[in-house]
XYZ file of C-alpha atoms in Angstrom:
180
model
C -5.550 -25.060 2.478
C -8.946 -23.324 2.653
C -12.076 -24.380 4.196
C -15.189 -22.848 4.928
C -16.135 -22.032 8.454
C -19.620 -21.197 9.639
C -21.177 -18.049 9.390
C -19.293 -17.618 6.097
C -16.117 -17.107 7.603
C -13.133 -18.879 5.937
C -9.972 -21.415 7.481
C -6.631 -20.275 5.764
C -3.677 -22.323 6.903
C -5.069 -23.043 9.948
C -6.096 -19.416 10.563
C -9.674 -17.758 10.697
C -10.649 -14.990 8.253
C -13.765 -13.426 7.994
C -15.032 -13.270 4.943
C -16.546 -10.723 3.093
C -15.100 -10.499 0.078
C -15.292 -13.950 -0.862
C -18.117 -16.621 -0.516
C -16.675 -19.983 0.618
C -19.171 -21.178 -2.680
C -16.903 -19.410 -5.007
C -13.886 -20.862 -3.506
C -14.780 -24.322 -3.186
C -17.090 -25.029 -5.908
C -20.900 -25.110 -6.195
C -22.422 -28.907 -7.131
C -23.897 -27.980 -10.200
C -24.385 -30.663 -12.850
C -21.916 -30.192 -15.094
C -18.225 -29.538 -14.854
C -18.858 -26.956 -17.581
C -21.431 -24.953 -15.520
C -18.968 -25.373 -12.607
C -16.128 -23.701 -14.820
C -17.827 -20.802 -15.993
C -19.653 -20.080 -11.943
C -16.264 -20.293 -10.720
C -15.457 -17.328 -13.556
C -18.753 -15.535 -12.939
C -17.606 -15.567 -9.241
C -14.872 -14.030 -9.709
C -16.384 -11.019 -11.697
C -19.074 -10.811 -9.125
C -17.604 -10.719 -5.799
C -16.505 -7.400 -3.801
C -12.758 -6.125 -4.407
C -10.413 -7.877 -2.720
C -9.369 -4.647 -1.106
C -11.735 -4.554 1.408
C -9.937 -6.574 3.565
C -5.888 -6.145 4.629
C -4.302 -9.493 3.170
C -0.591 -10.540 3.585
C 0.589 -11.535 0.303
C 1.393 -14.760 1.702
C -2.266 -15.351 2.303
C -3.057 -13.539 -1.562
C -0.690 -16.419 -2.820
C -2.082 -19.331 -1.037
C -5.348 -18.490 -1.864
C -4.603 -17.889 -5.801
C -2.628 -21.088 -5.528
C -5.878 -23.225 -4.518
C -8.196 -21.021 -6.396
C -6.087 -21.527 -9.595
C -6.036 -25.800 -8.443
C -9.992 -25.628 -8.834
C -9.583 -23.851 -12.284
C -7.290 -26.517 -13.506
C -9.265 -29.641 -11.905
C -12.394 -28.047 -13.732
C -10.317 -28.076 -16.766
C -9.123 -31.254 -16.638
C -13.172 -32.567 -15.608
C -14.353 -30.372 -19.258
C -11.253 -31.977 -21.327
C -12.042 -35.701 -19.535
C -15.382 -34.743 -22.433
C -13.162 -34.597 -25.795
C -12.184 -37.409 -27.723
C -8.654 -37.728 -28.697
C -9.004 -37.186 -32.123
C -10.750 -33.640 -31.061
C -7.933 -32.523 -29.382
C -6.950 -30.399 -31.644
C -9.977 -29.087 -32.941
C -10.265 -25.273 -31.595
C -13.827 -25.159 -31.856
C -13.845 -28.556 -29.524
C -10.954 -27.359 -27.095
C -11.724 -23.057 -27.241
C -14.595 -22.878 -24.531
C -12.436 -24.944 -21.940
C -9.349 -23.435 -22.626
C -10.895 -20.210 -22.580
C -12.567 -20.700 -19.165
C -9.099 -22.141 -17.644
C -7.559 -18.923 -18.919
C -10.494 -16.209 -17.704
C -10.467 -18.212 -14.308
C -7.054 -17.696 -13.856
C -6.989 -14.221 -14.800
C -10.117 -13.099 -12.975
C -9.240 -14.737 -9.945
C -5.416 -13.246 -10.064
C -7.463 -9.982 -11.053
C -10.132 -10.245 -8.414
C -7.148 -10.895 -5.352
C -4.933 -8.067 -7.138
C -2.119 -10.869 -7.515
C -1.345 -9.925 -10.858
C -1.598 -11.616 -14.594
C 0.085 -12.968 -16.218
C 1.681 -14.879 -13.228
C 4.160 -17.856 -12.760
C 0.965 -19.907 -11.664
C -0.780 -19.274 -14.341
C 2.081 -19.694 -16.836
C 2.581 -23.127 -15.283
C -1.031 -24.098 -15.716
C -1.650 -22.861 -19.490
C 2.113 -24.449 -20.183
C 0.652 -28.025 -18.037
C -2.209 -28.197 -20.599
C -0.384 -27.658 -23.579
C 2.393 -30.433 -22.583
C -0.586 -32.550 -21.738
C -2.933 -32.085 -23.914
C -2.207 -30.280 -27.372
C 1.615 -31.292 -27.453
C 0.490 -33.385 -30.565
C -1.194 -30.829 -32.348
C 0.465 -29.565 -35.851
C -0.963 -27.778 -38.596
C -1.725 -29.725 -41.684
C 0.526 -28.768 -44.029
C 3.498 -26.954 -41.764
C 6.102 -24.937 -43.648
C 9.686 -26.037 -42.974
C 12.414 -23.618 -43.648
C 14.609 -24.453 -46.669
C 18.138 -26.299 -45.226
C 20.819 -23.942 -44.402
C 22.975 -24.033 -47.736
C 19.582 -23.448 -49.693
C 18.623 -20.690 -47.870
C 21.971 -19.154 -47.648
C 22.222 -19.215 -51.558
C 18.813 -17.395 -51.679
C 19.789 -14.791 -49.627
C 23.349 -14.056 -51.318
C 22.218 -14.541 -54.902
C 20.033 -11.260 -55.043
C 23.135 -9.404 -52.640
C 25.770 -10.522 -55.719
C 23.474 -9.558 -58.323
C 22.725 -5.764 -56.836
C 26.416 -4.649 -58.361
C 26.236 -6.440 -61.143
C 22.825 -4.970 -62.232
C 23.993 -1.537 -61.110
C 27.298 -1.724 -63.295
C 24.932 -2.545 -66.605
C 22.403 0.073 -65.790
C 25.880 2.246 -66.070
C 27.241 1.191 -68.980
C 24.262 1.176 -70.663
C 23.557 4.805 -69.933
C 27.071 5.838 -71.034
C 26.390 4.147 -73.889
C 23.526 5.771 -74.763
C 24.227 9.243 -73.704
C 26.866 8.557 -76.661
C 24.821 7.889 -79.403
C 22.723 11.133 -81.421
C-alpha cells in the first residue's frame, strides 16, 4: 500500500521512493469539504503533476500504485453517488458529473503513470458501477425486436417478391413493345 513519508518521500510496499513526481496529497486525498471537490482535486492532480517519467519505475510498482490510485477514484465515487436518490439514478444529468470524474480519474491517473487506458482496472471499475448502480436503468419506451417467425417473414417477403416483380416488368414490356 502507499503511505507518505516525511520530506515528501513516499512508502510503496514496504519500500522508500522519493518522490518527485507525485505529492503524497494527490495520492492520498486532500480533506476538502466535499467528496465532490475531493473527486475533481484528485483529477486536477493528475493533470498537474510532473510526468511520470522522471523517475525509473518497475511496472510492478506502476501497477500497485494505479491499483490504489484507481481505489481512491472509486471510494470518491461511491462518497458523490452516497448524494443521489434512488429514483435519480438514472437521470444523466444527476449521475454525468460523478461518472464523469470516476472515468477522467481513471484515465488521467493511468495517463499520468503511462499505464495505459483503457485498462482491465479501469474496465472493472466502470463495469462495478454499472452492476451496482445503473443495472436498473431502461429507456422508457425500449424497442423489442419482432419474434423470430415475424421477422423472418419480413425479411423473405420482399426477397420472394424481387422475381416476381421483375418477371411483370418483363412481360409487360414485351407486351408493349408489341402493340403500334
Amino acid at each position: 500500500s502507499l503511505s507518505c513519508r516525511g520530506s515528501g518521500g513516499l512508502a510503496v510496499s514496504g519500500r522508500a521512493a522519493p518522490l518527485t513526481v507525485l505529492p503524497c496529497t494527490a495520492l492520498l486525498g486532500r480533506a476538502l469539504s466535499t467528496p465532490g471537490a475531493q473527486a475533481q482535486t484528485l483529477a486536477q492532480d493528475a493533470h498537474t503533476s510532473p510526468p511520470a517519467t522522471a523517475i525509473n519505475w518497475t511496472a510492478q510498482l506502476v501497477e500497485e500504485m494505479y491499483a490504489n490510485i484507481s481505489q481512491h477514484c472509486w471510494k470518491l465515487f461511491v462518497e458523490l453517488m452516497g448524494n443521489v436518490s434512488a429514483p435519480q439514478l438514472c437521470e444523466w444529468s444527476v449521475i454525468s458529473r460523478p461518472y464523469s470524474l470516476l472515468q477522467s480519474c481513471l484515465e488521467d491517473w493511468a495517463d499520468r503513470l503511462s499505464y495505459g487506458y483503457p485498462n482491465t482496472l479501469a474496465e472493472s471499475y466502470i463495469f462495478q458501477s454499472h452492476h451496482h448502480y445503473f443495472h436498473n436503468c431502461t429507456p422508457p419506451h425500449q424497442v423489442l425486436d419482432p419474434p423470430e417467425d415475424v421477422l423472418l417473414a419480413m425479411i423473405i417477403a420482399p426477397i420472394c417478391l424481387i422475381p416476381f416483380l421483375v418477371t411483370l416488368v418483363i412481360w409487360r414490356s414485351k407486351d408493349g413493345k408489341a402493340q403500334p
